[in-house]
Short mmCIF file of C-alpha atoms in Angstrom, two decimals:
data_model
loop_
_atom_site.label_atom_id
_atom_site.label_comp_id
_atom_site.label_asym_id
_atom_site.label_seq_id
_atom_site.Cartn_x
_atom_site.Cartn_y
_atom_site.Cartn_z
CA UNK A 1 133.07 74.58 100.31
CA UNK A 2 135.58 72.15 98.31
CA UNK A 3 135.59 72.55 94.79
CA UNK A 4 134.43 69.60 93.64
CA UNK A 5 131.36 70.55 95.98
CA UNK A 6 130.99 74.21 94.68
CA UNK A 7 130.71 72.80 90.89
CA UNK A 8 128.20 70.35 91.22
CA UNK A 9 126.35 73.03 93.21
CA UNK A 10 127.03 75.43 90.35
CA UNK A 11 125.97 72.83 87.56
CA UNK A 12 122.52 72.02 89.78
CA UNK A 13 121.61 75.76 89.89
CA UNK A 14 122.25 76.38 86.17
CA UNK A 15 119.74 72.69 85.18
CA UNK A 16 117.38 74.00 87.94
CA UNK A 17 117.03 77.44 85.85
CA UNK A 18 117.59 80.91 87.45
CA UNK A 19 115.69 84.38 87.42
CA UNK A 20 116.84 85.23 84.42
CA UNK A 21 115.49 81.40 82.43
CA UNK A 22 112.49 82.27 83.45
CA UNK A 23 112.31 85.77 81.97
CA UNK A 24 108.01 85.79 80.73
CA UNK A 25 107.25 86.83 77.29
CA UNK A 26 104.24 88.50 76.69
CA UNK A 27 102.49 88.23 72.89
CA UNK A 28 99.90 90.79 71.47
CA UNK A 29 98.65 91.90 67.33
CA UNK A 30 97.84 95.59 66.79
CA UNK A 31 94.76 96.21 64.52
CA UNK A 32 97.21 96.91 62.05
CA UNK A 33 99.28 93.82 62.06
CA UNK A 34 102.60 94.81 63.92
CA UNK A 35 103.41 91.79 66.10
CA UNK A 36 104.72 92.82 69.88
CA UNK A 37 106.67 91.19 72.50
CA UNK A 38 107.25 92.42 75.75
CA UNK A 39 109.84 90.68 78.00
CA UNK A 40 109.36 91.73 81.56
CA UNK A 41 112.91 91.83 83.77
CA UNK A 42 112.63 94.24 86.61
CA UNK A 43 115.91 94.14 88.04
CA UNK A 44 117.39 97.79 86.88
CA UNK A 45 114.98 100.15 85.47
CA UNK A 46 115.75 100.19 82.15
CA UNK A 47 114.28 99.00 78.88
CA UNK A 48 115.56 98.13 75.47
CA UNK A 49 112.82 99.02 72.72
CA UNK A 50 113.68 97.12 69.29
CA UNK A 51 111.86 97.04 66.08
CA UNK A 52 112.58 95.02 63.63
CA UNK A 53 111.15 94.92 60.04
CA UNK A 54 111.15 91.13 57.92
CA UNK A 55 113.19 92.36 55.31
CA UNK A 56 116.80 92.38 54.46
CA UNK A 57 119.70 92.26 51.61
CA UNK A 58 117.95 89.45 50.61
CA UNK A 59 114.65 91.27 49.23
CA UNK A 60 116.05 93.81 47.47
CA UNK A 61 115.26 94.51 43.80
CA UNK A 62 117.74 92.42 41.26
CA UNK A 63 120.64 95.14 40.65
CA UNK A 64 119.64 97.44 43.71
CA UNK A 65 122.40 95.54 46.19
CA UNK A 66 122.97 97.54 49.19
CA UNK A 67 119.91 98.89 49.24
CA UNK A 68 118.58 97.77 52.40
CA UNK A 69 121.50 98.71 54.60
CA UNK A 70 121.24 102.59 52.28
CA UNK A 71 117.88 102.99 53.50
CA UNK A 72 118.91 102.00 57.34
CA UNK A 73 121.54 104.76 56.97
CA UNK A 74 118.73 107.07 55.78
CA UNK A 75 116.35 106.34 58.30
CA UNK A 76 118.26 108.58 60.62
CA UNK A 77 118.00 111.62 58.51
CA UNK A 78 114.65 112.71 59.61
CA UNK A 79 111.05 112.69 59.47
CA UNK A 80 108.13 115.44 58.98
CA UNK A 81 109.18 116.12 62.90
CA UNK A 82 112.60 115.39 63.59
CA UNK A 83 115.20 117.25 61.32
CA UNK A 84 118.75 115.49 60.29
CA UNK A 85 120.21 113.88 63.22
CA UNK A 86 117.89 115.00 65.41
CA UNK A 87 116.76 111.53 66.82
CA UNK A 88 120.14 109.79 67.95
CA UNK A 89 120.87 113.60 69.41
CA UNK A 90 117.55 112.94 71.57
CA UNK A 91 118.08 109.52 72.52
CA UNK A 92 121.72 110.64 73.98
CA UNK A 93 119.88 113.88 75.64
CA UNK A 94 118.34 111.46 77.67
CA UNK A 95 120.81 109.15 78.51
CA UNK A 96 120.03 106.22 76.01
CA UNK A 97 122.11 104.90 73.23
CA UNK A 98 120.69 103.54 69.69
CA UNK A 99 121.95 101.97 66.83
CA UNK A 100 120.41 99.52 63.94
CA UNK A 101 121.72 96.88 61.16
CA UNK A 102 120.90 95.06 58.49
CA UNK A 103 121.07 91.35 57.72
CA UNK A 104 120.38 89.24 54.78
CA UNK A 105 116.76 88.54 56.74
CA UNK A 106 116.04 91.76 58.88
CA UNK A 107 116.65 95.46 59.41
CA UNK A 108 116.50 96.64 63.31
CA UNK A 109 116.44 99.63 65.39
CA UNK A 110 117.19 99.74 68.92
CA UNK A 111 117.28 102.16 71.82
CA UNK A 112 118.15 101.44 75.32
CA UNK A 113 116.99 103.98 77.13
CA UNK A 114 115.85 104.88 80.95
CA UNK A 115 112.44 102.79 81.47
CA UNK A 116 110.87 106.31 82.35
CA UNK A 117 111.93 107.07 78.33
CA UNK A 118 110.15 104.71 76.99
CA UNK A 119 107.04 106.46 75.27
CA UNK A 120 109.54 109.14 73.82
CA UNK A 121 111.25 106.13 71.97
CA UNK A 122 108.03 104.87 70.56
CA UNK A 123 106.96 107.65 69.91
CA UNK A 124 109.99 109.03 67.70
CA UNK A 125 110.18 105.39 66.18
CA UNK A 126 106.40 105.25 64.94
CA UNK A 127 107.18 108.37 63.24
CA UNK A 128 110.32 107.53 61.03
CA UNK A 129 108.20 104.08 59.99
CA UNK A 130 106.10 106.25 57.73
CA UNK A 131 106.81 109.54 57.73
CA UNK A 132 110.29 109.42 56.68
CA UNK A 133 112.17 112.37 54.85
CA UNK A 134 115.16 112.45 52.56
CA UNK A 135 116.41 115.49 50.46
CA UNK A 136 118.17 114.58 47.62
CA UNK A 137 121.67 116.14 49.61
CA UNK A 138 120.92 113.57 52.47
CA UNK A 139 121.02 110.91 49.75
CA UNK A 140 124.05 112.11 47.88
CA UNK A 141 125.96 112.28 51.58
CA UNK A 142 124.93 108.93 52.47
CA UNK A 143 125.78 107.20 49.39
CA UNK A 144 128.79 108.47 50.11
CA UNK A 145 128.87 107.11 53.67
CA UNK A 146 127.77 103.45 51.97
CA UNK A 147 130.52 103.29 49.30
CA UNK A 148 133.62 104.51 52.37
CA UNK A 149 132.10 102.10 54.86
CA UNK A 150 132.60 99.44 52.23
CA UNK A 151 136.16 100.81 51.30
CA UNK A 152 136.67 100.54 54.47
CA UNK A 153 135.66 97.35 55.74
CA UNK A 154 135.63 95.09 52.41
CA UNK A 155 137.42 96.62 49.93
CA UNK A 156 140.66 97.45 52.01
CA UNK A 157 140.43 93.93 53.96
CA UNK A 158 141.63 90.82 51.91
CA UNK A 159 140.08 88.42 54.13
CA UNK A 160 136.57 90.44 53.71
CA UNK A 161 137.06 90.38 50.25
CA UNK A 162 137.70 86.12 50.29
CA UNK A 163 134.47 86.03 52.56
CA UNK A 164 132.26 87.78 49.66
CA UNK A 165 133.33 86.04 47.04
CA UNK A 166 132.85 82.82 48.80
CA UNK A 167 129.61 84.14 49.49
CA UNK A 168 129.15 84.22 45.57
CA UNK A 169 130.60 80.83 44.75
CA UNK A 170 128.32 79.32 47.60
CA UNK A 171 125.21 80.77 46.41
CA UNK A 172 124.65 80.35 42.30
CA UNK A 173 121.37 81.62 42.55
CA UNK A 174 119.92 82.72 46.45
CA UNK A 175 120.70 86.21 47.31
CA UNK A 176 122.58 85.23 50.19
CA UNK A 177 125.08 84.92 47.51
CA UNK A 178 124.83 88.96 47.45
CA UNK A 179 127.18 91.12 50.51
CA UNK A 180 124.57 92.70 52.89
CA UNK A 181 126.68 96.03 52.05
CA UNK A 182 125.89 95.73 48.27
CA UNK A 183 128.66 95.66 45.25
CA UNK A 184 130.24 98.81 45.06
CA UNK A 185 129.07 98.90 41.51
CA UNK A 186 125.37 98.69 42.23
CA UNK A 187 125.87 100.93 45.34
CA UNK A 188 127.38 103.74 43.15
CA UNK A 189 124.12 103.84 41.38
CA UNK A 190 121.55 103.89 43.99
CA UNK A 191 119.10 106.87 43.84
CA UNK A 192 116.25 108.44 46.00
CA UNK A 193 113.69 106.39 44.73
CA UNK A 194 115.21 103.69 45.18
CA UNK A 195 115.22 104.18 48.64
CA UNK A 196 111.87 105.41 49.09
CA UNK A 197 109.90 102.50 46.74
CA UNK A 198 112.03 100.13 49.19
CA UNK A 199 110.85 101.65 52.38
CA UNK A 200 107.47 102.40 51.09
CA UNK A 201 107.02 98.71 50.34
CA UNK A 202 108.31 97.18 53.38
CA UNK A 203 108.84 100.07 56.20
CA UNK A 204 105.04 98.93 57.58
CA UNK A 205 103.30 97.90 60.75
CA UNK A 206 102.51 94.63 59.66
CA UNK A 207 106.14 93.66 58.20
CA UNK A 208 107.26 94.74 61.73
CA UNK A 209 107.82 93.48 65.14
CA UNK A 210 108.22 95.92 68.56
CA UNK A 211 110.50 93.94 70.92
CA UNK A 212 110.41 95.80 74.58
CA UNK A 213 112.49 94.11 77.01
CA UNK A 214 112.88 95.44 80.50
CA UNK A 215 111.39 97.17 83.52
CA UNK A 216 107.75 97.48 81.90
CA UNK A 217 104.74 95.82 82.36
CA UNK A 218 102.76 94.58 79.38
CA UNK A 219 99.47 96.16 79.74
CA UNK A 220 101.73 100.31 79.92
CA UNK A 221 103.38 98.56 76.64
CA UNK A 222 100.33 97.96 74.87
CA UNK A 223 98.54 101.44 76.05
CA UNK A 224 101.85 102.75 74.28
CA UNK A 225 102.17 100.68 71.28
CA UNK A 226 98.54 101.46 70.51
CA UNK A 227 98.57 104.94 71.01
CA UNK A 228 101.71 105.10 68.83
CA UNK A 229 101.66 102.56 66.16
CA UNK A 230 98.39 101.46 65.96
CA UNK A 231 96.86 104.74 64.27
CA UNK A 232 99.47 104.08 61.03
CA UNK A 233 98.81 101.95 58.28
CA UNK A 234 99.64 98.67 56.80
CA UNK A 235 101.01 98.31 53.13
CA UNK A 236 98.07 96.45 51.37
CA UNK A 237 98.86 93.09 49.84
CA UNK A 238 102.19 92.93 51.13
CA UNK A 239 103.89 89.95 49.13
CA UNK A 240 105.07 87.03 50.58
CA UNK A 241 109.45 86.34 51.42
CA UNK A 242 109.79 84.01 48.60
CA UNK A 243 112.99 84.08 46.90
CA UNK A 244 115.16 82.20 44.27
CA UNK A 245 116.78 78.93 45.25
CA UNK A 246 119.98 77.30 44.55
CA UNK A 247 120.12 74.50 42.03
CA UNK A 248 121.39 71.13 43.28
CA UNK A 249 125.14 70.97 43.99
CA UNK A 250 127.09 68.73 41.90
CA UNK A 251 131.04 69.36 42.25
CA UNK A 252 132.93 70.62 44.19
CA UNK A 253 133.85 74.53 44.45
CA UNK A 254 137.33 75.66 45.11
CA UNK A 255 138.49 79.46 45.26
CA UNK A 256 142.26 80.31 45.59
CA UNK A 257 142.87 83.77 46.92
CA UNK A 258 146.37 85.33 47.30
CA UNK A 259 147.36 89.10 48.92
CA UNK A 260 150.29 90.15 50.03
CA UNK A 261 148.15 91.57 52.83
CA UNK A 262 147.07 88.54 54.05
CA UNK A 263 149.50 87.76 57.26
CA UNK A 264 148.53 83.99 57.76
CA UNK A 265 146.97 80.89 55.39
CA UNK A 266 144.09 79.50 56.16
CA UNK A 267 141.69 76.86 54.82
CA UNK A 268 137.76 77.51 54.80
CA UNK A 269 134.79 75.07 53.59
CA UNK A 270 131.21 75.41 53.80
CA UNK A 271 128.27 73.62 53.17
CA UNK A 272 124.67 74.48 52.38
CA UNK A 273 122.75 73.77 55.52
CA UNK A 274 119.22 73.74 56.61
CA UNK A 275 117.75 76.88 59.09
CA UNK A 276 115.46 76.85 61.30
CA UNK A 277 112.16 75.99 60.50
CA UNK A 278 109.42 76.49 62.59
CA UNK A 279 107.53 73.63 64.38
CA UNK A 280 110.39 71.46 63.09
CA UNK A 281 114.12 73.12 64.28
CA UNK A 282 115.45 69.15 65.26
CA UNK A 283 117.63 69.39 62.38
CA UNK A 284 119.04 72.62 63.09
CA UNK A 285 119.62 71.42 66.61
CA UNK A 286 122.11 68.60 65.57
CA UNK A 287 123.92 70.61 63.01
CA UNK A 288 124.17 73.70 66.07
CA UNK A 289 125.59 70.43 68.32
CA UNK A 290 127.52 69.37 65.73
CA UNK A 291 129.57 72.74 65.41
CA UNK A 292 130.22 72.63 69.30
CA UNK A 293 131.48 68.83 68.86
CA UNK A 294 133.81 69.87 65.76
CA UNK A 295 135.23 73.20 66.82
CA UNK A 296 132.77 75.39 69.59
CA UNK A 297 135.09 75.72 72.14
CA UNK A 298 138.76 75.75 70.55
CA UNK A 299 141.36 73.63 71.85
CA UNK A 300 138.93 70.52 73.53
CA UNK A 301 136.82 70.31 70.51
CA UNK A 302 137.05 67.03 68.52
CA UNK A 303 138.55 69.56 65.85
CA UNK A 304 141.19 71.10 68.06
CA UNK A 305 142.55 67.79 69.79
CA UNK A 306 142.76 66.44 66.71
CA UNK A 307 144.77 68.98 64.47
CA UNK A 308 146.24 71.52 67.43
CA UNK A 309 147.70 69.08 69.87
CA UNK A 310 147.71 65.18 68.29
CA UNK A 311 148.93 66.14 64.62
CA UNK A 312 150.18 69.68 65.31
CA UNK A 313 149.25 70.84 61.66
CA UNK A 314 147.05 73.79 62.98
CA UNK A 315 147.33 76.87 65.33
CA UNK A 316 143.90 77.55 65.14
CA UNK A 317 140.07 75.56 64.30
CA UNK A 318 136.88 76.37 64.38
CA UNK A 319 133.53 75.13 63.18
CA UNK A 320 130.05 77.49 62.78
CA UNK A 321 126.54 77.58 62.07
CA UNK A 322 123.93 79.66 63.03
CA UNK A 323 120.42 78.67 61.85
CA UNK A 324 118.66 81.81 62.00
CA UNK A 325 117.93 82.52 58.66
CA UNK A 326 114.36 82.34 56.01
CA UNK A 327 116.32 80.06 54.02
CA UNK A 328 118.94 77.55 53.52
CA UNK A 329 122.26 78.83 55.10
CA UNK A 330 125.84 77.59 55.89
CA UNK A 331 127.80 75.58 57.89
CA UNK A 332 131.34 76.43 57.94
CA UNK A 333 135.13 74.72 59.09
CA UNK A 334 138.06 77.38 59.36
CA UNK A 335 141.74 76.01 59.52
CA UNK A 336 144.88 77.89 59.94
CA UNK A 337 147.82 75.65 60.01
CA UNK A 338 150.80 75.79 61.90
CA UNK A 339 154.31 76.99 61.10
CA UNK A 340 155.75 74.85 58.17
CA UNK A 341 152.22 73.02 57.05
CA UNK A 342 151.64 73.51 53.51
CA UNK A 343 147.66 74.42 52.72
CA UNK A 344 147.89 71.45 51.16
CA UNK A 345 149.23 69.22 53.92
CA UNK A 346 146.49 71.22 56.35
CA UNK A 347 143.71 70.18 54.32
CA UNK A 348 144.85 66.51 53.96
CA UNK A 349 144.94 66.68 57.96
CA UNK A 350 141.78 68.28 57.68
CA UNK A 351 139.87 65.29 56.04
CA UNK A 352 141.35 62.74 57.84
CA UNK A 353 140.22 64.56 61.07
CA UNK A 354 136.74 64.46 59.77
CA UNK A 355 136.90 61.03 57.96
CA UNK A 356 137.85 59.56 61.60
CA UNK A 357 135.24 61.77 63.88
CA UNK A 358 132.93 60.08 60.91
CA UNK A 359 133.64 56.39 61.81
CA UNK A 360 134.53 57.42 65.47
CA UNK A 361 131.92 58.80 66.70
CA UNK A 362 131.24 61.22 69.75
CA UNK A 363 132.89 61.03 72.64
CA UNK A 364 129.90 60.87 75.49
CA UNK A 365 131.62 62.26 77.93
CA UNK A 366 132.18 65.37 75.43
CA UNK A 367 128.70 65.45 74.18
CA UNK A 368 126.98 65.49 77.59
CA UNK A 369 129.37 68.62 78.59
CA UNK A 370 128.71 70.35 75.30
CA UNK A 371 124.84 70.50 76.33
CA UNK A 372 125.62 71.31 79.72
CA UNK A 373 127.89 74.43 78.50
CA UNK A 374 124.63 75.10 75.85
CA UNK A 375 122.28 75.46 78.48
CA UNK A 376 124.44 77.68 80.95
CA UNK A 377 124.91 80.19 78.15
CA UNK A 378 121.46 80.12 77.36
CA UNK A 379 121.00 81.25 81.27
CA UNK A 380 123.61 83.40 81.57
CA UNK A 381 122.89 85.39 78.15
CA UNK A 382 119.14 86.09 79.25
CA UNK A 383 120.98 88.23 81.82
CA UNK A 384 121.43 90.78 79.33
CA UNK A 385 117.70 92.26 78.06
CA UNK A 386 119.38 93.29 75.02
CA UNK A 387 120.68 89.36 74.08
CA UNK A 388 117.23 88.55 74.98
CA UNK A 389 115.11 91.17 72.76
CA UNK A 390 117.72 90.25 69.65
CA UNK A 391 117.04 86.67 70.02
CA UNK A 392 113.39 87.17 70.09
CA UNK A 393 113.71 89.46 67.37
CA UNK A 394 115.81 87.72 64.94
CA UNK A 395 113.79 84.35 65.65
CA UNK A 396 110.29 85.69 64.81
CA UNK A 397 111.85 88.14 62.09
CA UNK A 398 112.97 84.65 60.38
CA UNK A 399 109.61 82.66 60.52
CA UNK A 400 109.60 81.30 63.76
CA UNK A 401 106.67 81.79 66.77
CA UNK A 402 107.86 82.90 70.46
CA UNK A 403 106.37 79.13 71.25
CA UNK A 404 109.75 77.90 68.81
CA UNK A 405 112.14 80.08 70.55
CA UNK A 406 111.33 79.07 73.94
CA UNK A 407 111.24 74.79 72.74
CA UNK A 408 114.49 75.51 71.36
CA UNK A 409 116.81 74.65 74.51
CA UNK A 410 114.94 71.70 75.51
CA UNK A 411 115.53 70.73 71.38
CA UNK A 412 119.05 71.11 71.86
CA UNK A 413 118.96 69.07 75.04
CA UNK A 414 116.85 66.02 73.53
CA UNK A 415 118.88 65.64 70.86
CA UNK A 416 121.64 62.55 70.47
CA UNK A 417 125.04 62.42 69.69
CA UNK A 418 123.76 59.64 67.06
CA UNK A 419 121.12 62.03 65.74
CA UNK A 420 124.53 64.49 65.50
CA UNK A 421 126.50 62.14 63.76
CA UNK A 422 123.84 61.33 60.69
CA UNK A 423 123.41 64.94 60.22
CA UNK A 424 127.78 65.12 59.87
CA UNK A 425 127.23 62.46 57.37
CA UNK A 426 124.88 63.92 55.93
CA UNK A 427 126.55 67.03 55.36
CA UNK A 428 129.87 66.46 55.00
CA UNK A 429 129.71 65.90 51.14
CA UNK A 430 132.84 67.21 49.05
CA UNK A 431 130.92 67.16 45.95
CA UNK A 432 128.66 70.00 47.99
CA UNK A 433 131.32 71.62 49.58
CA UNK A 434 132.92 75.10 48.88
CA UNK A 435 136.60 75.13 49.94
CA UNK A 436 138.90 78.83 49.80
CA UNK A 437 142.34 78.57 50.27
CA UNK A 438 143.76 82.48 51.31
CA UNK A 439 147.50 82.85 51.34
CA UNK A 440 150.17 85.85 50.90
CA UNK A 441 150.81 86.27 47.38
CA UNK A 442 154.09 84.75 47.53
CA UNK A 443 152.36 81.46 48.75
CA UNK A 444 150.35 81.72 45.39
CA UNK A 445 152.03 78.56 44.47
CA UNK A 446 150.90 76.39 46.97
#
C-alpha cells in the first residue's frame, strides 16, 4: 500500500471509531447513594476497580492543609479486619497492583487486579470506607511520611517551590491557591482527629463513586456492589462543595524567583480560566483547542514556529489547560528561552507572538489537524481501561454526568477556530495575568 494510501486509510478508521470508542458505560444508584459505573472491555480478563470520593485539598478545614492527602496515606493502615499494610500486601498476593491520590477536587483508590479478583477488591475497599483504624503511632509515622514526601518533592525542588507560590499569587482567596500536599507548617500540626472528623465527614457512600472497568458484566457488578457497599451508611446532610471565590482581578501579578539550583530561565503566565461545567463544557472546549493551537504539540504549534524556529528566542514552549476541576482553574504559557535571550527579551518575544496569533488568526489547515490528532487520542487512550475509569472518574467526581463525558469529543469537534480565537481574546488579559520569572541566582538581576 503507498503511503499516502495507508494514511488516509489510517485517518478513515480513527473518524469511523474503533472497538475501543465504543467502549459502553453502564450507570446504576445504590440505596445508599454511591453512584457506579461499569465500563465493559472484554479483551484481557482483567478489571480496574476505582473509587473515588468528591472531596479534595480543596475542602479541607481553614488551617488543616494537607489534610486530605494525610488521610489517603492513612487509609492504608488498616481497618477492624485488615491490620497495617495488610491490604496492598493482599492485592500483590494476588497479582494486582493499587495505589491512590489526591487532587484539589478528589481522592481515589485503585486496584487492577485479575477479573476473577474482583469481589476481594470490593470487598476490602467497602471496609476501609467506614471502618477505618488509626493508632495514634500510625499517625505519628505518617505525619512523618507527609512532611519527607514534601521535603522531598517541594521543599528540595526550586521549580516546585515557584509552582506553589504561583499557586498562591494566582488564587487570593480559592483554595486552589493552597498545595494539595499542605504547608509544611500546617502539616506539622495535624493530629488524629483531624484525620478522623475529615474522613468521618466525607469517607461515605453517597460522596463516592465505584468505577469498574474491564472484563465484567454489569449485572455480576451490581450483585457485588450491593452485597458490599450497599449495607453501609450515608453521612446525613452531607453539605454541599461550595467554596470561597476569588475577587475580580485588577493588575497584573508578577513573581521573581532566583536559586542557584535552578539550571535554566524560564517565563510562566497563567490566567484564571473557566472548567467544565456540566450541560455547558463549549467554553472549555475552545480554551482545550486553544492550548493545542498555542503550544500542544511542541515545535508545529503556532507557539513553537513562532519563538523556536522564526525568532529563535526559545528552546522550549508550551501552552496547558485542563478543565477538570469544581471551579475556576488555569490556563497556563511556559517559555524557556534560548542561549543568550534575556527573560526580558523572551517575554517581549512572547507578547508579540501572542499579539500577532491575536490579529492573525488560525491557520485552517492547523486547526482541522489539531481535531483530527484530538480525536485519535481520544481512541487510542480508551485502549487502556485504566485511562478510561480515571476519565470517568475525575469527570463525574467534578460535577459532570457520564451523558457530558461522552458529548465531550463531538464538543471539541464542533467547535471553530473563530469560537477559539474570542475565547484567546478573551483571556489573554495582562491586567489578569500572573507572570513568574525563575532564574539562577546569579541571573537575579535580570
Amino acid at each position: 500500500m503507498r503511503p499516502a494510501l495507508a494514511l488516509l486509510t489510517a485517518l478513515a478508521l480513527l473518524l469511523s471509531g474503533s472497538p475501543a470508542a465504543a467502549v459502553p458505560a453502564t450507570t446504576f444508584t445504590l440505596d445508599n447513594g454511591m453512584e457506579v459505573v461499569v465500563l465493559e472491555d472484554h479483551r484481557a480478563p482483567v478489571v480496574v476497580h476505582m473509587v473515588w470520593y468528591r472531596v479534595g485539598a480543596a475542602d479541607e478545614p481553614p488551617g488543616k492543609s494537607g489534610v486530605a492527602h494525610f488521610l489517603e496515606h492513612l487509609l492504608f493502615k488498616g481497618t477492624d479486619d485488615l491490620g497495617p499494610g495488610e491490604f496492598s500486601r493482599i492485592v500483590a498476593r494476588n497479582g494486582g497492583s493499587d495505589n491512590a491520590f489526591t487532587s484539589w477536587d478528589y481522592t481515589a483508590y485503585f486496584q487492577r487486579v485479575a477479573a476473577d479478583r474482583l469481589e476481594l477488591m470490593m470487598r476490602m475497599e467497602a471496609d476501609r470506607m467506614r471502618d477505618l483504624r488509626m493508632s495514634e503511632e500510625d499517625v505519628a509515622t505518617e505525619r512523618q511520611v507527609i512532611l519527607e514526601e514534601r521535603g522531598q518533592r517541594v521543599d528540595s525542588q526550586p521549580n516546585a517551590l515557584f509552582r506553589e507560590q504561583r499557586g498562591a499569587a494566582q488564587f487570593l482567596n480559592h483554595p486552589y491557591g493552597i498545595p494539595v500536599i499542605g504547608w509544611r507548617h500546617e502539616m506539622e500540626r495535624l493530629e488524629r482527629e483531624d484525620a478522623y472528623a475529615f474522613y468521618r465527614r466525607y469517607y461515605a457512600p453517597n460522596n463516592a463513586i465505584l468505577i469498574v472497568a474491564g472484563d465484567v458484566r454489569p449485572q455480576e457488578v451490581r450483585a457485588l456492589a450491593e452485597r458490599y457497599y450497599g449495607p453501609l451508611e450515608p453521612t446525613p446532610d452531607l453539605p454541599p462543595r461550595i467554596r470561597p471565590q476569588e475577587p475580580p482581578q485588577l493588575v497584573e501579578r508578577r513573581l521573581t524567583f532566583a536559586d542557584p539550583r535552578i539550571a535554566q530561565p524560564y517565563i510562566t503566565r497563567s490566567y484564571i480560566a473557566p472548567e467544565r461545567d456540566s450541560g455547558d463544557q463549549r467554553a472549555a472546549a475552545r480554551l482545550t483547542l486553544l492550548a493545542e493551537v498555542l503550544g500542544g504539540d511542541g515545535a508545529t504549534s503556532m507557539l513553537g514556529r513562532k519563538l523556536l524556529f522564526e525568532e529563535k528566542k526559545a528552546i522550549f514552549v508550551s501552552a496547558s489547560y485542563d478543565g477538570t476541576a469544581v471551579d475556576d482553574t488555569t490556563f497556563g504559557l511556559v517559555m524557556v528561552p534560548a542561549a543568550g535571550v534575556s527573560l526580558q527579551e523572551a517575554e517581549a518575544a512572547l507578547d508579540r507572538a501572542l499579539a500577532e496569533f491575536l490579529e492573525e488568526g488560525i491557520e485552517p489547515e492547523q486547526f482541522a489537524r489539531i481535531r483530527m490528532q484530538l480525536r485519535a487520542a481520544r481512541i487510542y487512550g480508551r485502549d487502556n481501561i485504566g485511562t478510561l475509569a480515571r476519565e470517568y472518574g475525575a469527570g463525574l467526581a467534578t460535577g459532570l454526568t457520564v451523558a457530558d463525558i461522552e458529548a465531550w469529543p463531538d464538543i471539541l469537534q464542533e467547535v471553530s477556530a473563530e469560537e477559539v480565537l474570542a475565547a484567546a481574546r478573551e483571556l489573554f488579559d495582562r491586567d489578569r495575568a500572573v507572570t513568574g520569572w525563575g532564574m539562577p541566582a546569579e541571573e537575579g538581576g535580570q
